[in-house]
mmCIF file with all atom_site columns, C-alpha atoms in Angstrom:
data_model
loop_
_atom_site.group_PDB
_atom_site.id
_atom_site.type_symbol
_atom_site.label_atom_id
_atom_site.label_alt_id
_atom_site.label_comp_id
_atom_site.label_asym_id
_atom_site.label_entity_id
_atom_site.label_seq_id
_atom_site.pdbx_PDB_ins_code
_atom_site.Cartn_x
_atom_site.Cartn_y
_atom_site.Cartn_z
_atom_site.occupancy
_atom_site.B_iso_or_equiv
_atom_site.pdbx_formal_charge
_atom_site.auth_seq_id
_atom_site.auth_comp_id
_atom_site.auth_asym_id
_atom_site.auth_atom_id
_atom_site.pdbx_PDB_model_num
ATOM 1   C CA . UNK A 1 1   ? 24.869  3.226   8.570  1.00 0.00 ? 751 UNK A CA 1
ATOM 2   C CA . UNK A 1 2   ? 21.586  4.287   10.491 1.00 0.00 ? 752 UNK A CA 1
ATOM 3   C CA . UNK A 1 3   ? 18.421  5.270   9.120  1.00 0.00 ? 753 UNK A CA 1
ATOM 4   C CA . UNK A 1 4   ? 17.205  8.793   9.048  1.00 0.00 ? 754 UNK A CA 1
ATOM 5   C CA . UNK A 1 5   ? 13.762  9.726   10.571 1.00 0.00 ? 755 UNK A CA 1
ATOM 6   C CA . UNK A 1 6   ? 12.236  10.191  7.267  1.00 0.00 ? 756 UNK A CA 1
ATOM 7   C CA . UNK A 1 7   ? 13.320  6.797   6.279  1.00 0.00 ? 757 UNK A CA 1
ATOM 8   C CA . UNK A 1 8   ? 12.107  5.654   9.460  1.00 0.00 ? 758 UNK A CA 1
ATOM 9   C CA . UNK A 1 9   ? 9.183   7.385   8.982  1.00 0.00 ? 759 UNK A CA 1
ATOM 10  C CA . UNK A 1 10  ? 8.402   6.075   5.214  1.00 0.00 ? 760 UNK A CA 1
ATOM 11  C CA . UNK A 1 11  ? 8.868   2.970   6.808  1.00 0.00 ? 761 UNK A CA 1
ATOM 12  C CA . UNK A 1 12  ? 6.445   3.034   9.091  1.00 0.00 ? 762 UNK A CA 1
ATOM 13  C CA . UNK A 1 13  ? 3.557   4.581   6.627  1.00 0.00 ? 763 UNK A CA 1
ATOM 14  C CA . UNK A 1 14  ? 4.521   2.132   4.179  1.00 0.00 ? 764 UNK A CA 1
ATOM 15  C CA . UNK A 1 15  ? 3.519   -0.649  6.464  1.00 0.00 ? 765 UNK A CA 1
ATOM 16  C CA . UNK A 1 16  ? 0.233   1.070   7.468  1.00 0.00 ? 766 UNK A CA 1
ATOM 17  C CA . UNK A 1 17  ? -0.701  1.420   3.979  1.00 0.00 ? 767 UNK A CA 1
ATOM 18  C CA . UNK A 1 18  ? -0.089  -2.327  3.752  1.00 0.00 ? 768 UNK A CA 1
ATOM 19  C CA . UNK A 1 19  ? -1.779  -3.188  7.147  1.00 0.00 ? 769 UNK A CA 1
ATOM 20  C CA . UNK A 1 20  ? -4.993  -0.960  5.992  1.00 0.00 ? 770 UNK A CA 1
ATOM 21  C CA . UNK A 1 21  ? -5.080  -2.571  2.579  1.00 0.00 ? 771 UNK A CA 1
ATOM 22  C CA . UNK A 1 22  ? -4.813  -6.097  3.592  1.00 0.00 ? 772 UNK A CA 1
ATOM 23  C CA . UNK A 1 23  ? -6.668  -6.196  7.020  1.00 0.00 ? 773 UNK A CA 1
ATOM 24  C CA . UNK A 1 24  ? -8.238  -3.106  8.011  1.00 0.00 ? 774 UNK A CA 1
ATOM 25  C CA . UNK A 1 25  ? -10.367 -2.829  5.224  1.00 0.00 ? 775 UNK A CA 1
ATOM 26  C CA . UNK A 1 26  ? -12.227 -6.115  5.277  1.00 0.00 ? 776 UNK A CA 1
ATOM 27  C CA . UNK A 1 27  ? -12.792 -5.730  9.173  1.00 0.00 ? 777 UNK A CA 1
ATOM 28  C CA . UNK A 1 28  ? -16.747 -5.666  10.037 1.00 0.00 ? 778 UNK A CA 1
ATOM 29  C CA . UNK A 1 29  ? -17.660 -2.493  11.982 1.00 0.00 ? 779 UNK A CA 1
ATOM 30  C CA . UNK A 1 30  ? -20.024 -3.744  13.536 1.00 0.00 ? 780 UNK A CA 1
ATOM 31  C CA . UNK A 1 31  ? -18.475 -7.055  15.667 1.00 0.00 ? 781 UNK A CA 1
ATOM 32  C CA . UNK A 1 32  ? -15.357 -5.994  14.845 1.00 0.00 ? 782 UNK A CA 1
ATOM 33  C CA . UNK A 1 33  ? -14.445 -9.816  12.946 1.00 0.00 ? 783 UNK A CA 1
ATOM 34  C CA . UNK A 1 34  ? -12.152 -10.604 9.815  1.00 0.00 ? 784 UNK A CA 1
ATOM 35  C CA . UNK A 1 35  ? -14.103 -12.202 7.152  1.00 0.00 ? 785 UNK A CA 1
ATOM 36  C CA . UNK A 1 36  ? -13.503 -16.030 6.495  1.00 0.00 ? 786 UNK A CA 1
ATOM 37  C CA . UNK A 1 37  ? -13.273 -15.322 2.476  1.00 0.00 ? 787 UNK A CA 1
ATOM 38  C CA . UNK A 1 38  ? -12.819 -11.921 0.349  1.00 0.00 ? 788 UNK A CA 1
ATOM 39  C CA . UNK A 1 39  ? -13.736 -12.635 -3.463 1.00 0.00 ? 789 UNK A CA 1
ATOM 40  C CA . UNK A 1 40  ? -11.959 -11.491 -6.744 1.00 0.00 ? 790 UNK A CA 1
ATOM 41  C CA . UNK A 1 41  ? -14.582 -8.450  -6.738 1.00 0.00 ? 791 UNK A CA 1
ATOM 42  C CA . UNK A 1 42  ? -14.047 -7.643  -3.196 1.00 0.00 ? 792 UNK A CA 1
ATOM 43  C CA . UNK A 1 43  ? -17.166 -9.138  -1.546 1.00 0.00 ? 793 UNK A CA 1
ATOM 44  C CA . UNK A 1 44  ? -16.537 -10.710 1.804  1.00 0.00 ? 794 UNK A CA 1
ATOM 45  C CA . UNK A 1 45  ? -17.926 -13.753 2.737  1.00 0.00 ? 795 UNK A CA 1
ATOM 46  C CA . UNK A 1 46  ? -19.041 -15.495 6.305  1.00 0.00 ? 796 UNK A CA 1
ATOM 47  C CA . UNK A 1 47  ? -16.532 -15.012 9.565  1.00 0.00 ? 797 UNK A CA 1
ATOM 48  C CA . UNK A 1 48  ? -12.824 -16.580 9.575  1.00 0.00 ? 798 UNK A CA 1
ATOM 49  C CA . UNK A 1 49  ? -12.188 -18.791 12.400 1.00 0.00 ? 799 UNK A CA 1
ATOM 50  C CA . UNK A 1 50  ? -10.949 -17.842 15.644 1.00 0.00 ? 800 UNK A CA 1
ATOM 51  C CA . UNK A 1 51  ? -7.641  -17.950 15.024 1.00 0.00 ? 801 UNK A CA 1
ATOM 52  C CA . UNK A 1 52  ? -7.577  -16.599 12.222 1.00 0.00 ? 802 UNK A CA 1
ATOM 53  C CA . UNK A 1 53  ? -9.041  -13.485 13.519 1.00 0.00 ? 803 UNK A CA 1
ATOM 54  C CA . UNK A 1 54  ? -6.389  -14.012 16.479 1.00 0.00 ? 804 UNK A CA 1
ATOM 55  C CA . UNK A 1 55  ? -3.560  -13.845 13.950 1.00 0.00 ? 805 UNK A CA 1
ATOM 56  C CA . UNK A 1 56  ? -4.891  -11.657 11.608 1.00 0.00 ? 806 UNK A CA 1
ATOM 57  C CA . UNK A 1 57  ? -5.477  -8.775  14.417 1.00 0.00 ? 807 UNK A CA 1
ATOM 58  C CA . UNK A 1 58  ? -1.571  -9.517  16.016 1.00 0.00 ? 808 UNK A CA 1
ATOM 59  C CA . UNK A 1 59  ? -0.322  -7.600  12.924 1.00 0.00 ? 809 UNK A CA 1
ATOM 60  C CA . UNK A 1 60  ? -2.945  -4.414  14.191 1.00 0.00 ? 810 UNK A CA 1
ATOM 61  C CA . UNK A 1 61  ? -1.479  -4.985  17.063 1.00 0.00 ? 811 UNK A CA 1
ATOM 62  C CA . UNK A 1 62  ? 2.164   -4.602  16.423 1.00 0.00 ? 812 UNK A CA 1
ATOM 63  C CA . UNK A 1 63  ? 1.779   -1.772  14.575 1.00 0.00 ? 813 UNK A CA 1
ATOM 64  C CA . UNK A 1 64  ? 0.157   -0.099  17.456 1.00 0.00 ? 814 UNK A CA 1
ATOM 65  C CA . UNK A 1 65  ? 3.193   -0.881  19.399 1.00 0.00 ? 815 UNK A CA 1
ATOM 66  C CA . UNK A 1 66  ? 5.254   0.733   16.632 1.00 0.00 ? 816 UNK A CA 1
ATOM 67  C CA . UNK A 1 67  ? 3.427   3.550   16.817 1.00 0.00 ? 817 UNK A CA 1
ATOM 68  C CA . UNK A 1 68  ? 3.715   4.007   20.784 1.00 0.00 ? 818 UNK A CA 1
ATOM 69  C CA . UNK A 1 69  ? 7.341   3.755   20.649 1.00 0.00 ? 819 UNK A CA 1
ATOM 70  C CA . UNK A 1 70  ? 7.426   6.438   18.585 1.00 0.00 ? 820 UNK A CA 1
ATOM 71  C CA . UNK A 1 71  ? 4.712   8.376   19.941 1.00 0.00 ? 821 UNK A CA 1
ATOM 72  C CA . UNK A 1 72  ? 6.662   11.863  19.862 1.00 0.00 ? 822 UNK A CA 1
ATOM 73  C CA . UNK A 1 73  ? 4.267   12.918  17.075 1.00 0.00 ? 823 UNK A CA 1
ATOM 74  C CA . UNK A 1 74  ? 1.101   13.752  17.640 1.00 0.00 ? 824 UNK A CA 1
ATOM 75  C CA . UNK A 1 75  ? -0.380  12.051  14.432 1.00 0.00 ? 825 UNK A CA 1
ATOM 76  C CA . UNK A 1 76  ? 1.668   8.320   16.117 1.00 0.00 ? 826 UNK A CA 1
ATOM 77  C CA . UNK A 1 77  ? -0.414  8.925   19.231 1.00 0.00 ? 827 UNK A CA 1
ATOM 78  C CA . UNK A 1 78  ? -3.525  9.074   17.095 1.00 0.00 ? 828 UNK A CA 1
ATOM 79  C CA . UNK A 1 79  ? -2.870  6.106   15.058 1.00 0.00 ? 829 UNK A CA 1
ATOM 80  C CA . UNK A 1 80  ? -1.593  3.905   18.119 1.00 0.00 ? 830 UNK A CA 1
ATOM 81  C CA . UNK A 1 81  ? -4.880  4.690   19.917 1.00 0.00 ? 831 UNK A CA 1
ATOM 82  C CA . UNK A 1 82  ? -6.734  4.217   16.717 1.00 0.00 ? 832 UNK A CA 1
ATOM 83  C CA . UNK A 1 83  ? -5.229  0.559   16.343 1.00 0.00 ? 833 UNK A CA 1
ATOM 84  C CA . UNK A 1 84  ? -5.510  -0.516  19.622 1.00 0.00 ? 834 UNK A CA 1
ATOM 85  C CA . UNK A 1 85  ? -9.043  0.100   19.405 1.00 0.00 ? 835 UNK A CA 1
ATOM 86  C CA . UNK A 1 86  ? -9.437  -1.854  16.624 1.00 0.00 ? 836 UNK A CA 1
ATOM 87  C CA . UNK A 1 87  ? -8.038  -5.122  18.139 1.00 0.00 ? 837 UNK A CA 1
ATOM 88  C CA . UNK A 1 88  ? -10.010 -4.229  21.660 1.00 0.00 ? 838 UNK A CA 1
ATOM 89  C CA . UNK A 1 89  ? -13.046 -4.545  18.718 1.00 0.00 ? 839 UNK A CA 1
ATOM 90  C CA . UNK A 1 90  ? -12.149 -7.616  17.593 1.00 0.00 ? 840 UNK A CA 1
ATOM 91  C CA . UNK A 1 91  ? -11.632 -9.494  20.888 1.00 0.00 ? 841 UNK A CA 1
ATOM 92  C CA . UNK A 1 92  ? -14.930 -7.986  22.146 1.00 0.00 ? 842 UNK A CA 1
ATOM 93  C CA . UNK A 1 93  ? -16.664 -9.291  18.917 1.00 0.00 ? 843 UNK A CA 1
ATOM 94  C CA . UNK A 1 94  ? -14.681 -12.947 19.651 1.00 0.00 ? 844 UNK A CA 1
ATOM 95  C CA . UNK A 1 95  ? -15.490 -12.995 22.965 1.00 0.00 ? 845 UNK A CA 1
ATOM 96  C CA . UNK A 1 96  ? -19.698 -11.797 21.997 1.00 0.00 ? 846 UNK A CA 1
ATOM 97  C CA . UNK A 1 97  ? -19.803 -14.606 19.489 1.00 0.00 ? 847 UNK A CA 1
ATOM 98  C CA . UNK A 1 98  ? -18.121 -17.253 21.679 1.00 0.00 ? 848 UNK A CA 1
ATOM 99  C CA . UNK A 1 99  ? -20.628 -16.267 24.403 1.00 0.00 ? 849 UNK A CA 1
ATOM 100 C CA . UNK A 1 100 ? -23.456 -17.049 21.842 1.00 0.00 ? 850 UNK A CA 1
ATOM 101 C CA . UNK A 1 101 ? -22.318 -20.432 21.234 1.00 0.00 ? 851 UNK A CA 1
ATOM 102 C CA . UNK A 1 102 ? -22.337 -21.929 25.437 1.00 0.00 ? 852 UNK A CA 1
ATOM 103 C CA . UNK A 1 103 ? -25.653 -22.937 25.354 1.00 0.00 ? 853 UNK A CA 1
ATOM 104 C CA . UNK A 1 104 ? -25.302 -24.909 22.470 1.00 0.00 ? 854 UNK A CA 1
ATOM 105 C CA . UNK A 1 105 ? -22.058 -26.012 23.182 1.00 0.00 ? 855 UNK A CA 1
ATOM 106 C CA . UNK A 1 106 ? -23.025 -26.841 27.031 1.00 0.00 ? 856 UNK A CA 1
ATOM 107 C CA . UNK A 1 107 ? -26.233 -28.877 25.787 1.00 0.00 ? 857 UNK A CA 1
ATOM 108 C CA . UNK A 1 108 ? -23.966 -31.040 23.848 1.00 0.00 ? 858 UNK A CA 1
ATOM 109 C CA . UNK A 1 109 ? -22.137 -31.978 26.853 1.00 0.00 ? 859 UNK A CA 1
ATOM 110 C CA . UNK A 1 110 ? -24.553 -31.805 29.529 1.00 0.00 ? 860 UNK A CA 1
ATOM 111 C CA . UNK A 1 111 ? -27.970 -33.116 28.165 1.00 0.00 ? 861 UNK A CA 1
ATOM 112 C CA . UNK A 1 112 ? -30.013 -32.704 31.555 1.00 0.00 ? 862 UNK A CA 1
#
C-alpha cells in the first residue's frame, strides 16, 4: 500500500512542526548558533559546541532536501529556500566565531 499525497503531505508538516519546535526556535538571529543549554523556563544559555551546532543544523538541512524534492508546490519552494538559509546562517556564524579564536589559538602555538 502507498501513501497518498495528503499523507505525504501531513508527514512532512508534522516533521516541520517538530524541527521548528525543537531547533528552530532556540537558533540566535543574530550569528545564526544553537544555544549550549535551554532551561525549564525556556531561557537559553551560552553557545553549544561546534558539533553540536554541526549536528543540530543536519536535521535543517534534511528537511530542506525534503522539501526540494517535492518542490511542485509553491509553499515547498519557500520553505526549502527558507531552511537552507538557515544552515548557510549557522555555518557563517561557525566559521565568524572560529575566525575570532586564530589569534589566540595561533599565540598558543607560535609565541614569537
Amino acid at each position: 500500500m502507498g501513501r497518498t499525497k495528503a499523507d505525504t503531505k501531513g508527514r512532512i508538516e508534522h516533521y516541520h512542526r517538530l524541527l521548528d519546535k525543537t531547533i528552530l526556535t532556540y537558533q540566535d538571529p543574530i550569528t545564526g548558533l544553537l544555544p549550549g543549554f535551554i532551561a525549564k523556563d525556556g531561557s537559553v544559555h551560552g553557545d553549544a559546541w561546534v558539533r553540536d551546532n554541526v549536528y543540530g543544523i543536519l536535521a535543517v538541512w534534511g528537511m530542506s532536501l525534503v522539501y526540494k524534492k517535492r518542490s511542485d508546490n509553491q509553499d515547498y519552494k519557500a520553505n526549502a529556500f527558507e531552511l537552507e538559509q538557515r544552515v548557510v546562517k549557522l555555518m557563517r556564524g561557525l566559521l565568524f566565531a572560529m575566525m575570532k579564536q586564530v589569534n589566540t589559538l595561533l599565540g598558543n602555538y607560535f609565541k614569537v
